[in-house]
Structures are given as structure tokens and as C-alpha cells.
mmCIF file of C-alpha atoms in Angstrom:
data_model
loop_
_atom_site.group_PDB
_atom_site.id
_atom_site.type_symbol
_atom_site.label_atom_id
_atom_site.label_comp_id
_atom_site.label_asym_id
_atom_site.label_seq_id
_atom_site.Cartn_x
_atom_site.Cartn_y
_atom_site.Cartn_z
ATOM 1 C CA UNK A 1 77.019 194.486 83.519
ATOM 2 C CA UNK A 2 73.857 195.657 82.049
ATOM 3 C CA UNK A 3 72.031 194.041 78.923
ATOM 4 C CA UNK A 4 73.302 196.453 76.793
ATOM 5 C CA UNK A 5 77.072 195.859 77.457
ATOM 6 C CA UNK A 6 76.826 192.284 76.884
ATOM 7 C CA UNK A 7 75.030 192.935 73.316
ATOM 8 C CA UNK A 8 77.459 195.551 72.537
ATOM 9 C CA UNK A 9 80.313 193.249 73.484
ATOM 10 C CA UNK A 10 78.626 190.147 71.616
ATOM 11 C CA UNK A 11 78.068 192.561 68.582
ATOM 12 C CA UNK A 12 81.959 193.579 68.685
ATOM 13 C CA UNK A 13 83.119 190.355 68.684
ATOM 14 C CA UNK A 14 80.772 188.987 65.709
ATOM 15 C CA UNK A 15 82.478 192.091 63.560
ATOM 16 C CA UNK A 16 85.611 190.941 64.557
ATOM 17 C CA UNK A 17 85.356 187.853 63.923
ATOM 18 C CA UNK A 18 83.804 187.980 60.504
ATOM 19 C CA UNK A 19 86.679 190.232 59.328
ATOM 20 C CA UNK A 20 88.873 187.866 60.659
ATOM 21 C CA UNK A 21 87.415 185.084 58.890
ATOM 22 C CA UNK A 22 87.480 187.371 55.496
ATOM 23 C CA UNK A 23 91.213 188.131 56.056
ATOM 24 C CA UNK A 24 91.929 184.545 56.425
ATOM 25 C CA UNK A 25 89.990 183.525 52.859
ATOM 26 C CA UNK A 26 91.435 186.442 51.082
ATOM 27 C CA UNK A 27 95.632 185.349 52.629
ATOM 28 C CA UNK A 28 95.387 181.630 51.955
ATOM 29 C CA UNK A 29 95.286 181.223 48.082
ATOM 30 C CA UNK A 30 98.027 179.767 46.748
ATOM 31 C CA UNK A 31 99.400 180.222 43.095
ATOM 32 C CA UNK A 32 100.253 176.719 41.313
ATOM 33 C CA UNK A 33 102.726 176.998 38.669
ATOM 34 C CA UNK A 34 102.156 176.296 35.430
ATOM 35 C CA UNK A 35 102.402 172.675 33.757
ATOM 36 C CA UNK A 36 104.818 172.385 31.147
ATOM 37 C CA UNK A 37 103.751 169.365 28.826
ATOM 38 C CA UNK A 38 106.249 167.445 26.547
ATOM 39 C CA UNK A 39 106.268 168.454 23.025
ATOM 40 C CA UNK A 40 104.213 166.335 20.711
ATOM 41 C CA UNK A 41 105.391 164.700 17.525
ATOM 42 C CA UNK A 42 102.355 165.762 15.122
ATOM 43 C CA UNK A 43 100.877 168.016 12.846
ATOM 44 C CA UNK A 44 100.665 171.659 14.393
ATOM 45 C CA UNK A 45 97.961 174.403 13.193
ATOM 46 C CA UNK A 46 96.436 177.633 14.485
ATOM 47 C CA UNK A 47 92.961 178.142 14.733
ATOM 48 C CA UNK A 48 91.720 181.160 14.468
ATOM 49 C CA UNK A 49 88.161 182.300 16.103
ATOM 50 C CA UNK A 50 85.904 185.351 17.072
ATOM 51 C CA UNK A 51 84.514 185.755 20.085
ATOM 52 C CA UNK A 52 81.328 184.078 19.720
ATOM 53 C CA UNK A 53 82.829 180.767 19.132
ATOM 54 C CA UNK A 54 85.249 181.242 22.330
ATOM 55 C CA UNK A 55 82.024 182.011 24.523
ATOM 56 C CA UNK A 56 80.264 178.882 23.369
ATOM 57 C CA UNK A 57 82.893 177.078 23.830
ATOM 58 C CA UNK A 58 83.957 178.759 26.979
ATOM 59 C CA UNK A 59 80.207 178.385 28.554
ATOM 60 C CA UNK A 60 80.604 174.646 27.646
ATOM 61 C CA UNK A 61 83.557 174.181 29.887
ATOM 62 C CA UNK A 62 82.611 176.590 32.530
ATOM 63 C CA UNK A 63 79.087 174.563 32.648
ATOM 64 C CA UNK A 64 81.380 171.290 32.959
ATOM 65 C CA UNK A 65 83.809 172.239 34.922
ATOM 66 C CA UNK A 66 81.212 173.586 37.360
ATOM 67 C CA UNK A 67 79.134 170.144 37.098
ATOM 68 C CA UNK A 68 76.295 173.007 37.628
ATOM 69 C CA UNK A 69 77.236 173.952 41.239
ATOM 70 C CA UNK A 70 76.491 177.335 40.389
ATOM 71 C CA UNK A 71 74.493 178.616 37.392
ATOM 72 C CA UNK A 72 77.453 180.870 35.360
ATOM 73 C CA UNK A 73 76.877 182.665 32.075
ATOM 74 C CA UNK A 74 79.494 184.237 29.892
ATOM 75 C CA UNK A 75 79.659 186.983 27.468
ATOM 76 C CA UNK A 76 82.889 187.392 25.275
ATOM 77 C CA UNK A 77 82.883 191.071 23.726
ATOM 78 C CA UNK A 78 85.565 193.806 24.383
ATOM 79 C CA UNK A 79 85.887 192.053 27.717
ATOM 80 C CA UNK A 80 85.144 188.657 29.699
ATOM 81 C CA UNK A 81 81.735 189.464 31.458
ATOM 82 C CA UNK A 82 80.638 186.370 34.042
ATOM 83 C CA UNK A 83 76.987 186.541 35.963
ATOM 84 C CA UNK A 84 75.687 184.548 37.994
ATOM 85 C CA UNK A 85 72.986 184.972 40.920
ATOM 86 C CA UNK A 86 74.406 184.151 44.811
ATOM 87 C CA UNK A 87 71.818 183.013 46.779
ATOM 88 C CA UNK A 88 71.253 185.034 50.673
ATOM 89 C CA UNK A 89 69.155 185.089 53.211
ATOM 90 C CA UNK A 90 67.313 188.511 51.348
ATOM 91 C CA UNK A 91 67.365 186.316 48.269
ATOM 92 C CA UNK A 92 69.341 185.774 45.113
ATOM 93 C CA UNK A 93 71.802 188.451 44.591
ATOM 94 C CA UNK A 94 72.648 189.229 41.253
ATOM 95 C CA UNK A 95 76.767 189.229 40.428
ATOM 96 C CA UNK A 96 78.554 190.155 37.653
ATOM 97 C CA UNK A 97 82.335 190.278 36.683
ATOM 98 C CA UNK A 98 84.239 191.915 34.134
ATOM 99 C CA UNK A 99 87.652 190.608 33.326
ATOM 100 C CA UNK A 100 90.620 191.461 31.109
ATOM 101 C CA UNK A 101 91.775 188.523 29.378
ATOM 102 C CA UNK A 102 95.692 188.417 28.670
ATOM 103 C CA UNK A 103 97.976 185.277 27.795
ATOM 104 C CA UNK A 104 101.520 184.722 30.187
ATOM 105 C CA UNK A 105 103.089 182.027 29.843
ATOM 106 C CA UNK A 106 101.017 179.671 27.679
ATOM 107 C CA UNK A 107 97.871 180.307 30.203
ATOM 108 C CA UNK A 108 95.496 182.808 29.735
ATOM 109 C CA UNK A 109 95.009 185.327 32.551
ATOM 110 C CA UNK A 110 91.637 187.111 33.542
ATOM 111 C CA UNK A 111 92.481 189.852 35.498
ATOM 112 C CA UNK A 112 89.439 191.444 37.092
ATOM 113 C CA UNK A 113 88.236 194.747 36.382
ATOM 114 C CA UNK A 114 85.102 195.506 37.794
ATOM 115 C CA UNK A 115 82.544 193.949 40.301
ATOM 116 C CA UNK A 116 78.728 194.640 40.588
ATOM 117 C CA UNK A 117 76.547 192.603 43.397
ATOM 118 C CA UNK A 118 73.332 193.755 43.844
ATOM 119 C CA UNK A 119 73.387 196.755 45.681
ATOM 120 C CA UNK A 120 75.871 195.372 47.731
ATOM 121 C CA UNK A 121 79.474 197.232 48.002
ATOM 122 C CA UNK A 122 82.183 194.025 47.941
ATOM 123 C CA UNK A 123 85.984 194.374 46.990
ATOM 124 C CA UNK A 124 86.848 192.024 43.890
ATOM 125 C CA UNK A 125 89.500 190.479 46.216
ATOM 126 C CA UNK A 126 87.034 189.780 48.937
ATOM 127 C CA UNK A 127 84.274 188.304 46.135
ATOM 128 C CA UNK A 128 86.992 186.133 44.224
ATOM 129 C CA UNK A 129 88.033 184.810 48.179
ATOM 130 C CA UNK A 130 84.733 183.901 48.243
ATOM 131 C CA UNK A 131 84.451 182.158 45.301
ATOM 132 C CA UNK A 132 87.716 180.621 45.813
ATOM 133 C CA UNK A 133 86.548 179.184 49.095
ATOM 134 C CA UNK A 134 82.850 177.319 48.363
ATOM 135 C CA UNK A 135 83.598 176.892 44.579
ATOM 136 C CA UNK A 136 85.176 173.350 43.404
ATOM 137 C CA UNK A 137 87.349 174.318 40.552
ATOM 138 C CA UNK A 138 89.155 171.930 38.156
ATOM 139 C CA UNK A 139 92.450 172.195 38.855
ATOM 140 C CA UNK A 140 92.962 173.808 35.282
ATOM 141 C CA UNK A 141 91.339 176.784 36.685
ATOM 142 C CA UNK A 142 93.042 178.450 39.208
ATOM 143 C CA UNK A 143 91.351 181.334 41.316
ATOM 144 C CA UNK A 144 93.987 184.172 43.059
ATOM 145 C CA UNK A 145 91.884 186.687 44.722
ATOM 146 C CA UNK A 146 94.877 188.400 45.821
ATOM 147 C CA UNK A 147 96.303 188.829 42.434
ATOM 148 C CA UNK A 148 92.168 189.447 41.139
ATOM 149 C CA UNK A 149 93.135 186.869 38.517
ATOM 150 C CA UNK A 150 91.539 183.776 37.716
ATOM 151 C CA UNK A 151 94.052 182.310 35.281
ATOM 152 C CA UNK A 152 92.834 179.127 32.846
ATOM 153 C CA UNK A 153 95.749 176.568 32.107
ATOM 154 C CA UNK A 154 94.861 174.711 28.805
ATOM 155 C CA UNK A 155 97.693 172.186 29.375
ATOM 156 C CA UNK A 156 95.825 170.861 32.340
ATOM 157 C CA UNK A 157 92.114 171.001 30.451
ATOM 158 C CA UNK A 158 90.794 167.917 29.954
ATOM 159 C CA UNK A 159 91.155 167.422 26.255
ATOM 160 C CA UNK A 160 90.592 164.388 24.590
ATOM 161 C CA UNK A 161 93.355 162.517 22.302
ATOM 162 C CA UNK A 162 95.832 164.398 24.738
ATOM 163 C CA UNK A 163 96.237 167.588 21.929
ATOM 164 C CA UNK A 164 98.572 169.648 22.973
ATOM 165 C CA UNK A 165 96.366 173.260 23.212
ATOM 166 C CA UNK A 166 98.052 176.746 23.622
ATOM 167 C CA UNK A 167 96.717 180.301 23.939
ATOM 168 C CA UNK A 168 98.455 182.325 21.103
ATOM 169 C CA UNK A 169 96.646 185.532 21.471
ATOM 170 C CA UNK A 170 93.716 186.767 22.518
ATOM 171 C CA UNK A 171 92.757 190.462 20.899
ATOM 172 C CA UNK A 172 88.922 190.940 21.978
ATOM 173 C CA UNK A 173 89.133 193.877 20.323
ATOM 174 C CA UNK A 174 89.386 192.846 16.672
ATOM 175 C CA UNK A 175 87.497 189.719 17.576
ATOM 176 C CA UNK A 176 90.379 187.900 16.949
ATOM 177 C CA UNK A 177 91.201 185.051 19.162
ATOM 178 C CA UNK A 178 94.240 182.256 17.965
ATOM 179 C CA UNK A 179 95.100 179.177 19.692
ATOM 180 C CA UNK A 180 97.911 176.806 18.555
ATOM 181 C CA UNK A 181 96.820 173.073 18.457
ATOM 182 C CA UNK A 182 99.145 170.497 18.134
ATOM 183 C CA UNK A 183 97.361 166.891 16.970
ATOM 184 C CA UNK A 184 99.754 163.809 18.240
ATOM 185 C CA UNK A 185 100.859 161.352 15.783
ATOM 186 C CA UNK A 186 98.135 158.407 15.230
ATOM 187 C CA UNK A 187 95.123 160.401 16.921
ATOM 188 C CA UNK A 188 94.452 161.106 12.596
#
């Protein structure tokens, strides 16, 4: 066999096997189900919020959650937007996500909408894989590229005094955003 043969050969089975490996990130996610906590003796309220205050707060957790693997901003408007920057060999690609927030059972649900990298044409299941793969989540934030939902369970956050926390609605478009809070008996 010439030169060429054995580079074209070589070349074949790189493709091959980098689609393999891509199949196999974006088939092995598995969907936890959710936590059900005990109710809580206490005093129950609903707080109500805009969408300001729930990206603040949001960018807190994401930025502690993360412990700063990965620098990830987030904008709260009509939508969830998330950017970050992925560093390559050509240099830091820019990445943004848009998401559609929704609330099923007592979690709320970001299903993805849209996907920009760079110039770079990438499936939202094949970036979320990715993601999934060489990102350590919290375990209260569960990634399912096959689904294209990243789905937030407040029962697992790590709240302090143990409040019992629960999406009520989320309604970007009226900036309204209510969460039920339950505050257990002698944490007042």
C-alpha cells in the first residue's frame, strides 16, 4: 500500500472514531428522579420576584455550584440566556445558550432553544453531551442532552436551615417569578 492509502485509512478511522465517541456521550445520560422531601411543620409564604433578582441570585449559585470551573454568565429576560467562552486549540470559543424555563414537578426545567458557538455549527444535544461529560455538576442540577434539558431540583439545593423551597411559577414574560418557601419550626 502506498502512503496515501494508509493516511486515507488512518483519516477514516479518526472520523469514525470521534463520532463514535460523540454517540457514546450523547446515549449515556441518565435522568434521576426527582426528590420528594417530607413536609415541614412551619410557616409557609410565597415570594414573589422579577427577573433581575432570579439572575443574581441564579449567577450566585451557578458561580458556586461551578466552584469557577468554567466562567458562566446569566441573563434572565424573556428567556434563560447562559455564555460562557470554551477554550480550543484556535482559542476561546465564544458559547451561548438560550433556554425555556418551565416548572414539572416541583423542579424547574430549561429546555434548550437555541445554540450559538463561534462560527462553529454544533447540535444542542451534542454541546449539552459535552457539557455533561467534563462539567462537575451538583447533583441538584441535572444535565439531559438527550431531552436538551438541564432541569434544577431546589429540594436537593443546598439551602441552609433545611427550608423547604419550591418553584411555583415562572412567567418571564410578565417578569413574574413565585417560589413557595416553607421556614421549619425553630429556624425563627
Amino acid at each position: 500500500m502506498n502512503k496515501w492509502k494508509i493516511a486515507f485509512f488512518t483519516l477514516l478511522i479518526l472520523v469514525l472514531g470521534s463520532m463514535g465517541v460523540m454517540a457514546m456521550l450523547v446515549l449515556t445520560s441518565e435522568r434521576a428522579t426527582p426528590q420528594e422531601r417530607a413536609p415541614l411543620e412551619g410557616v409557609d409564604m410565597t415570594l414573589s420576584s422579577t427577573t433581575k433578582e432570579v439572575e443574581a441570585a441564579a449567577q450566585t449559585f451557578i458561580d458556586h455550584a461551578l466552584k469557577e470551573q468554567v466562567p458562566m454568565q446569566i441573563k434572565v429576560d424573556k428567556d434563560v440566556q447562559l455564555s460562557t467562552a470554551i477554550e480550543t486549540w484556535f482559542g476561546n470559543i465564544p458559547v451561548d445558550m438560550t433556554f425555556i424555563p418551565s416548572i414539572v414537578s416541583n423542579q424547574i426545567v430549561l429546555k434548550q432553544e437555541t445554540l450559538q458557538a463561534g462560527d462553529l455549527s454544533v447540535s444542542p444535544r451534542m454541546a449539552l453531551a459535552v457539557v455533561d461529560q467534563f462539567l462537575e455538576t451538583p447533583q441538584w442540577l441535572g444535565i439531559y442532552p438527550l431531552d436538551g434539558q438541564i432541569i434544577i431540583d431546589l429540594a436537593q439545593a443546598p439551602i441552609d436551615n433545611k427550608f423547604n423551597i419550591q418553584p411555583r411559577d415562572i412567567t418571564l414574560t410578565e417578569e413574574d417569578v413565585k417560589i413557595d418557601i416553607t421556614i421549619p419550626k425553630g429556624a425563627y
